[in-house]
mmCIF file of C-alpha atoms in Angstrom:
data_model
loop_
_atom_site.group_PDB
_atom_site.id
_atom_site.type_symbol
_atom_site.label_atom_id
_atom_site.label_comp_id
_atom_site.label_asym_id
_atom_site.label_seq_id
_atom_site.Cartn_x
_atom_site.Cartn_y
_atom_site.Cartn_z
ATOM 1 C CA MET H 1 88.446 216.186 -24.601
ATOM 2 C CA CYS H 2 90.530 219.145 -25.783
ATOM 3 C CA ARG H 3 88.548 219.543 -28.985
ATOM 4 C CA VAL H 4 85.402 219.138 -26.905
ATOM 5 C CA ALA H 5 86.515 222.002 -24.681
ATOM 6 C CA HIS H 6 87.134 224.195 -27.700
ATOM 7 C CA ALA H 7 83.808 223.247 -29.279
ATOM 8 C CA LEU H 8 81.974 223.923 -26.038
ATOM 9 C CA SER H 9 83.514 227.338 -25.513
ATOM 10 C CA THR H 10 82.889 228.292 -29.136
ATOM 11 C CA ALA H 11 79.281 227.140 -29.005
ATOM 12 C CA HIS H 12 78.742 229.019 -25.744
ATOM 13 C CA ARG H 13 80.017 232.228 -27.309
ATOM 14 C CA ALA H 14 77.882 231.651 -30.405
ATOM 15 C CA GLU H 15 74.861 231.326 -28.152
ATOM 16 C CA ARG H 16 75.475 234.897 -26.985
ATOM 17 C CA ARG H 17 76.585 236.354 -30.308
ATOM 18 C CA SER H 18 74.561 234.888 -33.158
ATOM 19 C CA ALA H 19 76.287 236.905 -35.912
ATOM 20 C CA ILE H 20 79.977 236.381 -35.222
ATOM 21 C CA GLY H 21 80.704 234.623 -38.497
ATOM 22 C CA ARG H 22 82.075 231.394 -37.037
ATOM 23 C CA SER H 23 82.527 228.252 -39.068
ATOM 24 C CA ALA H 24 79.343 226.221 -39.693
ATOM 25 C CA HIS H 25 81.081 223.356 -37.906
ATOM 26 C CA PHE H 26 80.505 225.176 -34.659
ATOM 27 C CA LYS H 27 77.183 226.904 -35.300
ATOM 28 C CA PRO H 28 74.377 225.849 -32.945
ATOM 29 C CA GLN H 29 71.928 224.605 -35.569
ATOM 30 C CA GLY H 30 68.983 222.494 -34.555
ATOM 31 C CA ARG H 31 69.935 222.105 -30.915
ATOM 32 C CA PRO H 32 67.582 220.547 -28.433
ATOM 33 C CA ALA H 33 66.169 222.867 -25.824
ATOM 34 C CA ASP H 34 68.142 221.319 -22.973
ATOM 35 C CA GLU H 35 71.547 221.555 -24.692
ATOM 36 C CA PRO H 36 72.713 224.814 -23.020
ATOM 37 C CA SER H 37 72.253 223.188 -19.611
ATOM 38 C CA MET H 38 74.177 220.130 -20.849
ATOM 39 C CA GLN H 39 77.013 222.429 -21.920
ATOM 40 C CA VAL H 40 77.157 223.854 -18.409
ATOM 41 C CA VAL H 41 77.335 220.340 -16.962
ATOM 42 C CA ALA H 42 80.126 219.434 -19.386
ATOM 43 C CA PHE H 43 82.018 222.613 -18.479
ATOM 44 C CA ILE H 44 81.776 221.659 -14.800
ATOM 45 C CA GLY H 45 83.188 218.194 -15.461
ATOM 46 C CA VAL H 46 86.069 219.449 -17.616
ATOM 47 C CA GLY H 47 86.672 222.304 -15.158
ATOM 48 C CA ALA H 48 86.899 219.881 -12.235
ATOM 49 C CA PHE H 49 89.499 217.847 -14.109
ATOM 50 C CA CYS H 50 91.530 220.973 -14.919
ATOM 51 C CA ALA H 51 91.383 222.234 -11.311
ATOM 52 C CA VAL H 52 92.470 218.929 -9.766
ATOM 53 C CA SER H 53 95.153 218.470 -12.443
ATOM 54 C CA ALA H 54 96.535 221.907 -11.598
ATOM 55 C CA TRP H 55 96.612 221.177 -7.877
ATOM 56 C CA VAL H 56 98.183 217.731 -8.169
ATOM 57 C CA GLY H 57 100.577 218.942 -10.866
ATOM 58 C CA LEU H 58 101.837 221.757 -8.646
ATOM 59 C CA ARG H 59 102.281 219.320 -5.743
ATOM 60 C CA LEU H 60 104.366 217.066 -7.971
ATOM 61 C CA LEU H 61 106.358 220.053 -9.201
ATOM 62 C CA LEU H 62 107.217 221.020 -5.620
ATOM 63 C CA LEU H 63 108.165 217.418 -4.910
ATOM 64 C CA PHE H 64 110.424 217.403 -7.971
ATOM 65 C CA ALA H 65 112.109 220.561 -6.695
ATOM 66 C CA ARG H 66 113.070 218.613 -3.548
ATOM 67 C CA THR H 67 113.934 215.234 -5.082
ATOM 68 C CA GLY H 68 115.048 216.053 -8.635
ATOM 69 C CA ARG H 69 113.593 212.750 -9.851
ATOM 70 C CA GLY H 70 112.255 212.227 -13.353
ATOM 71 C CA PRO H 71 108.844 210.669 -12.589
ATOM 72 C CA GLU H 72 107.779 213.636 -10.437
ATOM 73 C CA ARG H 73 108.828 216.054 -13.191
ATOM 74 C CA ASP H 74 107.104 214.056 -15.941
ATOM 75 C CA GLY H 75 103.909 213.679 -13.912
ATOM 76 C CA ALA H 76 103.810 217.403 -13.155
ATOM 77 C CA VAL H 77 104.371 218.438 -16.770
ATOM 78 C CA ALA H 78 101.794 215.913 -17.995
ATOM 79 C CA LEU H 79 99.055 217.060 -15.617
ATOM 80 C CA LEU H 80 99.740 220.785 -16.010
ATOM 81 C CA GLY H 81 100.294 220.634 -19.764
ATOM 82 C CA ILE H 82 97.209 218.584 -20.614
ATOM 83 C CA GLY H 83 94.902 219.922 -17.884
ATOM 84 C CA PRO H 84 94.876 223.614 -16.924
ATOM 85 C CA LEU H 85 97.272 224.873 -19.594
ATOM 86 C CA GLY H 86 96.148 222.763 -22.542
ATOM 87 C CA PHE H 87 92.401 222.543 -21.914
ATOM 88 C CA GLY H 88 92.258 225.882 -20.089
ATOM 89 C CA LEU H 89 93.931 227.886 -22.847
ATOM 90 C CA THR H 90 91.840 226.036 -25.432
ATOM 91 C CA VAL H 91 88.651 227.233 -23.753
ATOM 92 C CA LEU H 92 90.064 230.767 -23.461
ATOM 93 C CA SER H 93 90.863 230.911 -27.182
ATOM 94 C CA GLY H 94 87.239 230.086 -27.977
ATOM 95 C CA GLN H 95 85.882 232.786 -25.651
ATOM 96 C CA LEU H 96 87.616 235.750 -27.278
ATOM 97 C CA PRO H 97 85.579 238.025 -29.590
ATOM 98 C CA PRO H 98 86.032 237.881 -33.383
ATOM 99 C CA SER H 99 87.993 241.163 -33.295
ATOM 100 C CA SER H 100 90.695 239.364 -31.285
ATOM 101 C CA LEU H 101 91.298 236.624 -33.847
ATOM 102 C CA VAL H 102 95.075 237.120 -33.864
ATOM 103 C CA LEU H 103 95.234 236.846 -30.083
ATOM 104 C CA ALA H 104 92.928 233.812 -30.167
ATOM 105 C CA CYS H 105 95.215 232.110 -32.695
ATOM 106 C CA ALA H 106 98.264 232.865 -30.553
ATOM 107 C CA ILE H 107 96.564 231.379 -27.484
ATOM 108 C CA TRP H 108 95.468 228.345 -29.492
ATOM 109 C CA ALA H 109 99.080 227.856 -30.652
ATOM 110 C CA LEU H 110 100.283 228.058 -27.043
ATOM 111 C CA ALA H 111 97.559 225.628 -25.941
ATOM 112 C CA ALA H 112 98.601 223.162 -28.649
ATOM 113 C CA ALA H 113 102.238 223.454 -27.536
ATOM 114 C CA CYS H 114 101.256 222.802 -23.898
ATOM 115 C CA LEU H 115 99.184 219.798 -24.935
ATOM 116 C CA ALA H 116 102.107 218.428 -26.957
ATOM 117 C CA ALA H 117 104.499 218.915 -24.042
ATOM 118 C CA GLY H 118 102.033 217.383 -21.585
ATOM 119 C CA THR H 119 101.398 214.407 -23.857
ATOM 120 C CA THR H 120 105.128 213.800 -24.322
ATOM 121 C CA ALA H 121 105.574 213.954 -20.543
ATOM 122 C CA ALA H 122 102.724 211.439 -20.107
ATOM 123 C CA TYR H 123 104.537 209.016 -22.397
ATOM 124 C CA ALA H 124 107.772 209.678 -20.486
ATOM 125 C CA PHE H 125 106.064 209.057 -17.133
ATOM 126 C CA THR H 126 104.720 205.680 -18.245
ATOM 127 C CA TYR H 127 108.101 204.740 -19.689
ATOM 128 C CA ARG H 128 110.071 205.718 -16.575
ATOM 129 C CA VAL H 129 107.677 204.274 -13.997
ATOM 130 C CA PHE H 130 106.329 201.124 -15.655
ATOM 131 C CA HIS H 131 108.729 200.180 -18.489
ATOM 132 C CA PRO H 132 112.182 201.637 -17.660
ATOM 133 C CA GLU H 133 114.069 198.749 -19.305
ATOM 134 C CA SER H 134 111.899 198.401 -22.395
ATOM 135 C CA ALA H 135 113.414 199.440 -25.714
ATOM 136 C CA ALA H 136 109.940 199.365 -27.291
ATOM 137 C CA ALA H 137 108.623 201.800 -24.659
ATOM 138 C CA ARG H 138 111.612 204.083 -25.252
ATOM 139 C CA PHE H 139 110.946 204.023 -28.996
ATOM 140 C CA THR H 140 107.257 204.770 -28.376
ATOM 141 C CA LEU H 141 108.222 207.821 -26.329
ATOM 142 C CA PHE H 142 110.530 209.265 -28.975
ATOM 143 C CA ALA H 143 108.166 208.414 -31.830
ATOM 144 C CA ALA H 144 105.266 210.145 -30.063
ATOM 145 C CA ALA H 145 107.378 213.221 -29.303
ATOM 146 C CA THR H 146 108.410 213.433 -32.970
ATOM 147 C CA VAL H 147 104.860 213.064 -34.275
ATOM 148 C CA LEU H 148 103.564 215.711 -31.860
ATOM 149 C CA ALA H 149 106.268 218.171 -32.918
ATOM 150 C CA VAL H 150 105.458 217.567 -36.593
ATOM 151 C CA CYS H 151 101.732 218.004 -35.884
ATOM 152 C CA TRP H 152 102.299 221.312 -34.082
ATOM 153 C CA ILE H 153 104.413 222.676 -36.935
ATOM 154 C CA GLY H 154 101.996 221.321 -39.537
ATOM 155 C CA GLU H 155 98.976 222.878 -37.848
ATOM 156 C CA GLY H 156 100.734 226.230 -37.891
ATOM 157 C CA LEU H 157 101.684 225.957 -41.570
ATOM 158 C CA VAL H 158 98.361 224.573 -42.809
ATOM 159 C CA ALA H 159 95.730 226.190 -40.593
ATOM 160 C CA HIS H 160 97.765 228.987 -38.909
ATOM 161 C CA PHE H 161 96.235 227.941 -35.580
ATOM 162 C CA ARG H 162 92.927 229.505 -36.593
ATOM 163 C CA ALA H 163 90.850 229.356 -33.433
ATOM 164 C CA ASP H 164 87.631 229.936 -35.403
ATOM 165 C CA LEU H 165 87.984 226.778 -37.498
ATOM 166 C CA PRO H 166 87.941 223.044 -36.759
ATOM 167 C CA GLY H 167 91.394 221.537 -36.522
ATOM 168 C CA SER H 168 93.260 220.152 -39.517
ATOM 169 C CA GLY H 169 94.388 216.576 -39.969
ATOM 170 C CA PHE H 170 97.449 217.428 -37.886
ATOM 171 C CA THR H 171 95.243 218.330 -34.929
ATOM 172 C CA ARG H 172 93.271 215.108 -35.266
ATOM 173 C CA LEU H 173 96.469 213.064 -35.405
ATOM 174 C CA ALA H 174 97.765 214.826 -32.285
ATOM 175 C CA ASP H 175 94.443 214.034 -30.564
ATOM 176 C CA PHE H 176 94.908 210.324 -31.283
ATOM 177 C CA VAL H 177 98.518 210.408 -30.075
ATOM 178 C CA ARG H 178 97.403 212.103 -26.831
ATOM 179 C CA THR H 179 94.657 209.531 -26.361
ATOM 180 C CA GLY H 180 97.272 206.830 -26.860
ATOM 181 C CA ALA H 181 99.401 208.288 -24.063
ATOM 182 C CA LEU H 182 96.479 208.262 -21.650
ATOM 183 C CA LEU H 183 95.293 204.757 -22.482
ATOM 184 C CA TRP H 184 98.840 203.346 -22.442
ATOM 185 C CA GLY H 185 99.383 204.800 -18.989
ATOM 186 C CA ALA H 186 96.016 203.452 -17.823
ATOM 187 C CA VAL H 187 96.771 199.915 -19.019
ATOM 188 C CA ALA H 188 100.272 199.964 -17.505
ATOM 189 C CA SER H 189 98.975 201.146 -14.129
ATOM 190 C CA LEU H 190 96.086 198.684 -14.004
ATOM 191 C CA ARG H 191 98.451 195.847 -14.894
ATOM 192 C CA GLN H 192 100.489 196.761 -11.830
ATOM 193 C CA TRP H 193 97.361 196.915 -9.683
ATOM 194 C CA PHE H 194 96.457 193.234 -10.138
ATOM 195 C CA PRO H 195 99.703 191.778 -8.709
ATOM 196 C CA ALA H 196 99.881 194.570 -6.103
ATOM 197 C CA ARG H 197 96.412 193.605 -4.872
ATOM 198 C CA ARG H 198 97.509 189.986 -4.493
ATOM 199 C CA ARG H 199 100.609 191.055 -2.555
ATOM 200 C CA VAL H 200 98.397 193.084 -0.205
ATOM 201 C CA GLN H 201 96.288 190.011 0.502
ATOM 202 C CA ILE H 202 99.340 188.102 1.728
ATOM 203 C CA GLY H 203 100.826 191.046 3.613
ATOM 204 C CA LEU H 204 103.705 191.818 1.225
ATOM 205 C CA SER H 205 102.566 195.240 0.034
ATOM 206 C CA ASP H 206 100.835 198.369 1.319
ATOM 207 C CA ARG H 207 97.185 198.699 0.366
ATOM 208 C CA GLY H 208 97.568 202.426 -0.262
ATOM 209 C CA VAL H 209 100.152 201.753 -2.994
ATOM 210 C CA ALA H 210 97.867 199.224 -4.675
ATOM 211 C CA ASP H 211 94.946 201.656 -4.495
ATOM 212 C CA ARG H 212 97.043 204.339 -6.177
ATOM 213 C CA PHE H 213 97.774 202.057 -9.123
ATOM 214 C CA LEU H 214 94.027 201.507 -9.492
ATOM 215 C CA LEU H 215 93.093 205.180 -9.180
ATOM 216 C CA TRP H 216 95.796 206.439 -11.556
ATOM 217 C CA GLY H 217 94.682 203.862 -14.107
ATOM 218 C CA VAL H 218 91.006 204.745 -13.729
ATOM 219 C CA GLY H 219 91.709 208.487 -14.019
ATOM 220 C CA LEU H 220 93.759 208.093 -17.193
ATOM 221 C CA ALA H 221 91.292 205.617 -18.665
ATOM 222 C CA ALA H 222 88.397 208.028 -18.120
ATOM 223 C CA VAL H 223 90.072 210.907 -19.945
ATOM 224 C CA GLY H 224 91.538 208.623 -22.597
ATOM 225 C CA ALA H 225 88.185 206.986 -23.345
ATOM 226 C CA ALA H 226 86.538 210.393 -23.687
ATOM 227 C CA GLY H 227 89.313 211.505 -26.034
ATOM 228 C CA LEU H 228 88.969 208.369 -28.141
ATOM 229 C CA VAL H 229 85.200 208.731 -28.505
ATOM 230 C CA ASP H 230 85.571 212.425 -29.302
ATOM 231 C CA SER H 231 88.248 211.766 -31.949
ATOM 232 C CA ILE H 232 86.106 209.098 -33.622
ATOM 233 C CA ALA H 233 83.090 211.420 -33.523
ATOM 234 C CA LYS H 234 85.106 214.111 -35.295
ATOM 235 C CA LEU H 235 86.090 211.657 -38.021
ATOM 236 C CA VAL H 236 82.435 210.949 -38.779
ATOM 237 C CA GLY H 237 81.489 214.632 -38.723
ATOM 238 C CA LEU H 238 79.920 214.978 -35.285
ATOM 239 C CA SER H 239 80.540 217.991 -33.052
ATOM 240 C CA ALA H 240 80.467 217.497 -29.299
ATOM 241 C CA SER H 241 78.717 220.844 -28.812
ATOM 242 C CA GLY H 242 75.698 219.493 -30.714
ATOM 243 C CA GLN H 243 75.518 216.040 -29.143
ATOM 244 C CA PRO H 244 74.009 215.812 -25.629
ATOM 245 C CA ALA H 245 75.316 212.259 -25.246
ATOM 246 C CA LEU H 246 78.895 213.413 -25.889
ATOM 247 C CA LEU H 247 78.447 216.358 -23.528
ATOM 248 C CA LEU H 248 77.204 214.057 -20.783
ATOM 249 C CA MET H 249 80.076 211.639 -21.405
ATOM 250 C CA ASN H 250 82.668 214.385 -21.090
ATOM 251 C CA ALA H 251 81.053 215.735 -17.929
ATOM 252 C CA SER H 252 81.061 212.259 -16.379
ATOM 253 C CA THR H 253 84.587 211.303 -17.404
ATOM 254 C CA GLY H 254 85.967 214.683 -16.344
ATOM 255 C CA ALA H 255 84.406 214.379 -12.894
ATOM 256 C CA LEU H 256 85.548 210.753 -12.542
ATOM 257 C CA ALA H 257 89.107 211.631 -13.560
ATOM 258 C CA ALA H 258 89.174 214.548 -11.106
ATOM 259 C CA LEU H 259 88.032 212.330 -8.232
ATOM 260 C CA ALA H 260 90.491 209.565 -9.126
ATOM 261 C CA LEU H 261 93.447 211.968 -9.364
ATOM 262 C CA TYR H 262 92.597 213.581 -6.043
ATOM 263 C CA LEU H 263 92.323 210.241 -4.261
ATOM 264 C CA ALA H 264 95.472 208.892 -5.920
ATOM 265 C CA PHE H 265 97.726 211.694 -4.688
ATOM 266 C CA VAL H 266 96.238 213.187 -1.527
ATOM 267 C CA PRO H 267 94.964 210.717 1.128
ATOM 268 C CA ALA H 268 97.467 208.302 2.703
ATOM 269 C CA GLN H 269 94.934 205.465 2.285
ATOM 270 C CA PRO H 270 92.910 206.571 -0.764
ATOM 271 C CA LEU H 271 90.134 203.982 -0.602
ATOM 272 C CA ALA H 272 90.011 203.294 3.139
ATOM 273 C CA TRP H 273 86.527 204.842 3.284
ATOM 274 C CA LEU H 274 85.305 201.912 1.146
ATOM 275 C CA ARG H 275 86.582 199.425 3.735
ATOM 276 C CA PRO H 276 85.282 200.630 7.139
ATOM 277 C CA ALA H 277 85.372 197.128 8.631
ATOM 278 C CA GLU H 278 89.068 196.795 7.840
ATOM 279 C CA ALA H 279 89.840 200.220 9.317
ATOM 280 C CA THR H 280 87.979 199.261 12.527
ATOM 281 C CA ALA H 281 89.946 196.013 12.793
ATOM 282 C CA ARG H 282 93.169 197.995 12.731
#
């Protein structure tokens, strides 16, 4: 979704400035007439995800300040690093004029660093919460952190964080590693939801806790699936800014992830509104 955000912002600027000399990878050639409106829809979906990620991330950061516990810190860094800072700065780097190329590259470098930090924190969150005793999970965390650091350095050395060009192989590898963090977290959370749901049915667990496992898994799965499809599309030479189906997918997954994150962290009983009969019985 990060590369989608950058492609969208670059295409939007190209729509307004047809002679800015951007790479042909991003030029709006042969677009259908309804594509600009699809870009707006995609921006809304990605923007909703960034806004909710910022809000929930700040709430977790304040909670960490009171408790000092690792999961709250990792969750906050993951949401803030991947959401508003990573995606947000990525969009900003694509909105700057060609005369500000140096500034755009600096912002792109900062965005890539935030994404790497957020992705590492996402791996750490899954490790601490779902697999705290697993040596394989610990190795996965450190391996991912190492690969992301190498990718960030490599992108700087090879492509100099050029915001006007498609990412290098290092950027694509980092995209896959980030997608892996999201999908790993989704699978781990959904695996906890199944036994938690059974415990609720026999009165051994709180339904709100079980619902949160489901919502966290759905939110991560939505963003991770979008990232996986986007990464595969890039490998075969497709740009999200020129594909209405990809734009619609990112709008939908962004909105779904935003809703799931909000429900997972804000209401005491996140999905009680889906069970009115049960609430009346209480």
